Amino acid sequence: MTILEEIATREDLVTRVRVLTGEDADAARRADKTPIAKSDCTYYCPDAATAERCIQSLRESDERLRNRPEELMLWDWQCTYWEAEAGNPNGGGTVLLGVAWYDQKFFDDRRDAWFGAMHQRIYQQLGIPLEDITVTHWQLIAS
């Protein structure tokens, strides 16, 4: 059996679907900017309705960001993905997205914004408790 045939028969594999395109998949959007850090964010959504609200909120946030090009020089969204939770009868799963940071001072000042009062109100409106959110920051080392 080939590796691809073996993979096709496994039931424990997760499918990741890109639902929004970010700067990491759009060369024109990234242009000549070089990320200095990256944040990986996950949002567990217990059902399909919560996931839809989360993805729509991220879509709207991305549209607002694109209307503020001066901020695109400091940070930008990366692609957003959806991973359905196997066996979840309510259609739940995890929304994953990244943030590319282009300015060290802005990153240092804003990297914990996800935990601030404004974001917590958004999570509450979406129906995602803080304990179902993870954010991991990565500092990139220039060569």
PDB file of C-alpha atoms in Angstrom:
ATOM      1  CA  MET A   1       0.000   0.000   0.000  1.00  0.00           C
ATOM      2  CA  THR A   2       1.355   3.450  -0.886  1.00  0.00           C
ATOM      3  CA  ILE A   3       1.486   6.281   1.614  1.00  0.00           C
ATOM      4  CA  LEU A   4      -1.384   8.084  -0.149  1.00  0.00           C
ATOM      5  CA  GLU A   5      -3.512   4.928  -0.137  1.00  0.00           C
ATOM      6  CA  GLU A   6      -2.805   4.460   3.565  1.00  0.00           C
ATOM      7  CA  ILE A   7      -3.744   8.073   4.286  1.00  0.00           C
ATOM      8  CA  ALA A   8      -6.998   7.693   2.340  1.00  0.00           C
ATOM      9  CA  THR A   9      -8.095   4.836   4.628  1.00  0.00           C
ATOM     10  CA  ARG A  10      -7.415   6.578   7.949  1.00  0.00           C
ATOM     11  CA  GLU A  11     -10.370   7.917   9.884  1.00  0.00           C
ATOM     12  CA  ASP A  12      -8.310   9.911  12.407  1.00  0.00           C
ATOM     13  CA  LEU A  13      -7.066  12.479   9.906  1.00  0.00           C
ATOM     14  CA  VAL A  14      -8.259  16.059  10.073  1.00  0.00           C
ATOM     15  CA  THR A  15      -9.033  18.129   6.995  1.00  0.00           C
ATOM     16  CA  ARG A  16      -8.018  21.778   7.095  1.00  0.00           C
ATOM     17  CA  VAL A  17      -9.927  24.061   4.713  1.00  0.00           C
ATOM     18  CA  ARG A  18      -8.793  27.603   3.936  1.00  0.00           C
ATOM     19  CA  VAL A  19     -11.782  29.920   4.398  1.00  0.00           C
ATOM     20  CA  LEU A  20     -10.041  33.319   4.136  1.00  0.00           C
ATOM     21  CA  THR A  21      -6.885  34.236   2.243  1.00  0.00           C
ATOM     22  CA  GLY A  22      -4.258  36.222   4.105  1.00  0.00           C
ATOM     23  CA  GLU A  23      -0.942  37.844   3.377  1.00  0.00           C
ATOM     24  CA  ASP A  24       0.948  34.528   3.536  1.00  0.00           C
ATOM     25  CA  ALA A  25      -0.879  33.313   0.401  1.00  0.00           C
ATOM     26  CA  ASP A  26      -1.025  36.650  -1.425  1.00  0.00           C
ATOM     27  CA  ALA A  27       2.348  37.905  -2.632  1.00  0.00           C
ATOM     28  CA  ALA A  28       0.906  41.267  -3.689  1.00  0.00           C
ATOM     29  CA  ARG A  29      -0.590  41.814  -0.260  1.00  0.00           C
ATOM     30  CA  ARG A  30       2.668  41.034   1.548  1.00  0.00           C
ATOM     31  CA  ALA A  31       4.680  42.921  -1.095  1.00  0.00           C
ATOM     32  CA  ASP A  32       8.148  43.779   0.243  1.00  0.00           C
ATOM     33  CA  LYS A  33       7.203  43.597   3.940  1.00  0.00           C
ATOM     34  CA  THR A  34       9.159  41.147   6.080  1.00  0.00           C
ATOM     35  CA  PRO A  35       7.475  39.682   9.157  1.00  0.00           C
ATOM     36  CA  ILE A  36       9.439  39.986  12.412  1.00  0.00           C
ATOM     37  CA  ALA A  37       6.998  37.828  14.389  1.00  0.00           C
ATOM     38  CA  LYS A  38       3.975  35.607  13.907  1.00  0.00           C
ATOM     39  CA  SER A  39       1.018  34.706  16.097  1.00  0.00           C
ATOM     40  CA  ASP A  40      -0.941  31.469  15.697  1.00  0.00           C
ATOM     41  CA  CYS A  41      -4.504  31.729  17.012  1.00  0.00           C
ATOM     42  CA  THR A  42      -7.098  28.994  17.478  1.00  0.00           C
ATOM     43  CA  TYR A  43     -10.763  29.358  18.361  1.00  0.00           C
ATOM     44  CA  TYR A  44     -12.687  26.244  19.344  1.00  0.00           C
ATOM     45  CA  CYS A  45     -16.282  26.533  18.176  1.00  0.00           C
ATOM     46  CA  PRO A  46     -18.697  24.004  19.711  1.00  0.00           C
ATOM     47  CA  ASP A  47     -21.126  24.198  16.796  1.00  0.00           C
ATOM     48  CA  ALA A  48     -21.447  25.345  13.188  1.00  0.00           C
ATOM     49  CA  ALA A  49     -23.310  28.556  14.082  1.00  0.00           C
ATOM     50  CA  THR A  50     -20.466  29.694  16.358  1.00  0.00           C
ATOM     51  CA  ALA A  51     -17.920  28.857  13.666  1.00  0.00           C
ATOM     52  CA  GLU A  52     -19.881  30.854  11.075  1.00  0.00           C
ATOM     53  CA  ARG A  53     -20.020  33.874  13.407  1.00  0.00           C
ATOM     54  CA  CYS A  54     -16.282  33.602  14.097  1.00  0.00           C
ATOM     55  CA  ILE A  55     -15.316  33.363  10.417  1.00  0.00           C
ATOM     56  CA  GLN A  56     -17.672  36.204   9.466  1.00  0.00           C
ATOM     57  CA  SER A  57     -16.220  38.377  12.233  1.00  0.00           C
ATOM     58  CA  LEU A  58     -12.689  37.697  10.968  1.00  0.00           C
ATOM     59  CA  ARG A  59     -13.793  38.484   7.391  1.00  0.00           C
ATOM     60  CA  GLU A  60     -15.238  41.825   8.517  1.00  0.00           C
ATOM     61  CA  SER A  61     -12.115  42.608  10.552  1.00  0.00           C
ATOM     62  CA  ASP A  62      -9.952  41.867   7.518  1.00  0.00           C
ATOM     63  CA  GLU A  63     -12.042  44.220   5.377  1.00  0.00           C
ATOM     64  CA  ARG A  64     -11.680  46.985   7.989  1.00  0.00           C
ATOM     65  CA  LEU A  65      -7.915  46.442   8.125  1.00  0.00           C
ATOM     66  CA  ARG A  66      -7.593  46.717   4.347  1.00  0.00           C
ATOM     67  CA  ASN A  67      -9.305  50.096   4.549  1.00  0.00           C
ATOM     68  CA  ARG A  68      -6.513  51.294   6.860  1.00  0.00           C
ATOM     69  CA  PRO A  69      -3.384  50.755   4.725  1.00  0.00           C
ATOM     70  CA  GLU A  70      -1.176  52.524   7.274  1.00  0.00           C
ATOM     71  CA  GLU A  71      -1.832  49.628   9.689  1.00  0.00           C
ATOM     72  CA  LEU A  72      -1.064  47.027   7.016  1.00  0.00           C
ATOM     73  CA  MET A  73       2.519  48.250   7.283  1.00  0.00           C
ATOM     74  CA  LEU A  74       2.569  47.165  10.951  1.00  0.00           C
ATOM     75  CA  TRP A  75       0.624  43.857  10.886  1.00  0.00           C
ATOM     76  CA  ASP A  76      -1.717  41.774   8.744  1.00  0.00           C
ATOM     77  CA  TRP A  77      -3.899  38.690   8.910  1.00  0.00           C
ATOM     78  CA  GLN A  78      -2.583  35.456   7.510  1.00  0.00           C
ATOM     79  CA  CYS A  79      -4.860  32.778   6.074  1.00  0.00           C
ATOM     80  CA  THR A  80      -7.783  31.508   8.133  1.00  0.00           C
ATOM     81  CA  TYR A  81      -8.594  27.801   8.186  1.00  0.00           C
ATOM     82  CA  TRP A  82     -11.434  25.621   9.407  1.00  0.00           C
ATOM     83  CA  GLU A  83     -10.974  22.152  10.909  1.00  0.00           C
ATOM     84  CA  ALA A  84     -14.193  20.280  11.594  1.00  0.00           C
ATOM     85  CA  GLU A  85     -14.180  18.233  14.786  1.00  0.00           C
ATOM     86  CA  ALA A  86     -14.648  14.571  13.932  1.00  0.00           C
ATOM     87  CA  GLY A  87     -17.802  13.165  15.478  1.00  0.00           C
ATOM     88  CA  ASN A  88     -19.197  16.537  16.557  1.00  0.00           C
ATOM     89  CA  PRO A  89     -22.936  16.244  15.832  1.00  0.00           C
ATOM     90  CA  ASN A  90     -23.326  20.038  16.042  1.00  0.00           C
ATOM     91  CA  GLY A  91     -20.798  20.766  13.292  1.00  0.00           C
ATOM     92  CA  GLY A  92     -18.217  22.244  15.657  1.00  0.00           C
ATOM     93  CA  GLY A  93     -14.488  22.472  15.196  1.00  0.00           C
ATOM     94  CA  THR A  94     -11.609  24.920  15.261  1.00  0.00           C
ATOM     95  CA  VAL A  95     -10.944  28.159  13.402  1.00  0.00           C
ATOM     96  CA  LEU A  96      -7.207  28.798  12.966  1.00  0.00           C
ATOM     97  CA  LEU A  97      -5.559  31.990  11.819  1.00  0.00           C
ATOM     98  CA  GLY A  98      -2.226  33.687  11.884  1.00  0.00           C
ATOM     99  CA  VAL A  99      -1.084  37.241  12.365  1.00  0.00           C
ATOM    100  CA  ALA A 100       2.035  38.550  10.646  1.00  0.00           C
ATOM    101  CA  TRP A 101       3.789  41.354  12.515  1.00  0.00           C
ATOM    102  CA  TYR A 102       6.103  43.704  10.605  1.00  0.00           C
ATOM    103  CA  ASP A 103       7.131  46.182  13.304  1.00  0.00           C
ATOM    104  CA  GLN A 104       8.845  45.161  16.555  1.00  0.00           C
ATOM    105  CA  LYS A 105       7.521  48.038  18.665  1.00  0.00           C
ATOM    106  CA  PHE A 106       3.957  47.506  17.440  1.00  0.00           C
ATOM    107  CA  PHE A 107       4.260  43.768  18.145  1.00  0.00           C
ATOM    108  CA  ASP A 108       5.601  44.428  21.643  1.00  0.00           C
ATOM    109  CA  ASP A 109       2.732  46.858  22.333  1.00  0.00           C
ATOM    110  CA  ARG A 110      -0.122  44.863  20.749  1.00  0.00           C
ATOM    111  CA  ARG A 111       0.693  41.154  20.904  1.00  0.00           C
ATOM    112  CA  ASP A 112      -1.608  40.631  23.877  1.00  0.00           C
ATOM    113  CA  ALA A 113      -4.506  42.644  22.421  1.00  0.00           C
ATOM    114  CA  TRP A 114      -6.411  39.363  21.973  1.00  0.00           C
ATOM    115  CA  PHE A 115      -6.789  39.269  25.755  1.00  0.00           C
ATOM    116  CA  GLY A 116      -8.018  42.869  26.120  1.00  0.00           C
ATOM    117  CA  ALA A 117     -11.521  44.039  27.000  1.00  0.00           C
ATOM    118  CA  MET A 118     -12.554  44.797  23.409  1.00  0.00           C
ATOM    119  CA  HIS A 119     -11.591  41.334  22.162  1.00  0.00           C
ATOM    120  CA  GLN A 120     -13.198  39.663  25.176  1.00  0.00           C
ATOM    121  CA  ARG A 121     -16.494  41.413  24.331  1.00  0.00           C
ATOM    122  CA  ILE A 122     -16.193  40.125  20.759  1.00  0.00           C
ATOM    123  CA  TYR A 123     -15.543  36.561  21.951  1.00  0.00           C
ATOM    124  CA  GLN A 124     -18.571  36.782  24.236  1.00  0.00           C
ATOM    125  CA  GLN A 125     -20.767  37.974  21.338  1.00  0.00           C
ATOM    126  CA  LEU A 126     -19.469  35.097  19.198  1.00  0.00           C
ATOM    127  CA  GLY A 127     -20.070  32.544  21.944  1.00  0.00           C
ATOM    128  CA  ILE A 128     -16.423  31.531  22.349  1.00  0.00           C
ATOM    129  CA  PRO A 129     -15.205  31.377  25.959  1.00  0.00           C
ATOM    130  CA  LEU A 130     -11.667  32.584  26.643  1.00  0.00           C
ATOM    131  CA  GLU A 131     -10.596  29.077  27.669  1.00  0.00           C
ATOM    132  CA  ASP A 132     -11.376  27.907  24.090  1.00  0.00           C
ATOM    133  CA  ILE A 133      -8.898  30.377  22.591  1.00  0.00           C
ATOM    134  CA  THR A 134      -5.156  29.901  22.263  1.00  0.00           C
ATOM    135  CA  VAL A 135      -2.596  32.352  20.967  1.00  0.00           C
ATOM    136  CA  THR A 136       1.044  31.438  20.465  1.00  0.00           C
ATOM    137  CA  HIS A 137       3.609  34.050  19.455  1.00  0.00           C
ATOM    138  CA  TRP A 138       6.708  33.294  17.428  1.00  0.00           C
ATOM    139  CA  GLN A 139       9.619  35.682  17.082  1.00  0.00           C
ATOM    140  CA  LEU A 140      11.243  35.367  13.672  1.00  0.00           C
ATOM    141  CA  ILE A 141      14.999  35.470  13.409  1.00  0.00           C
ATOM    142  CA  ALA A 142      16.398  37.295  10.394  1.00  0.00           C
ATOM    143  CA  SER A 143      19.195  35.587   8.568  1.00  0.00           C
TER     144      SER A 143
END
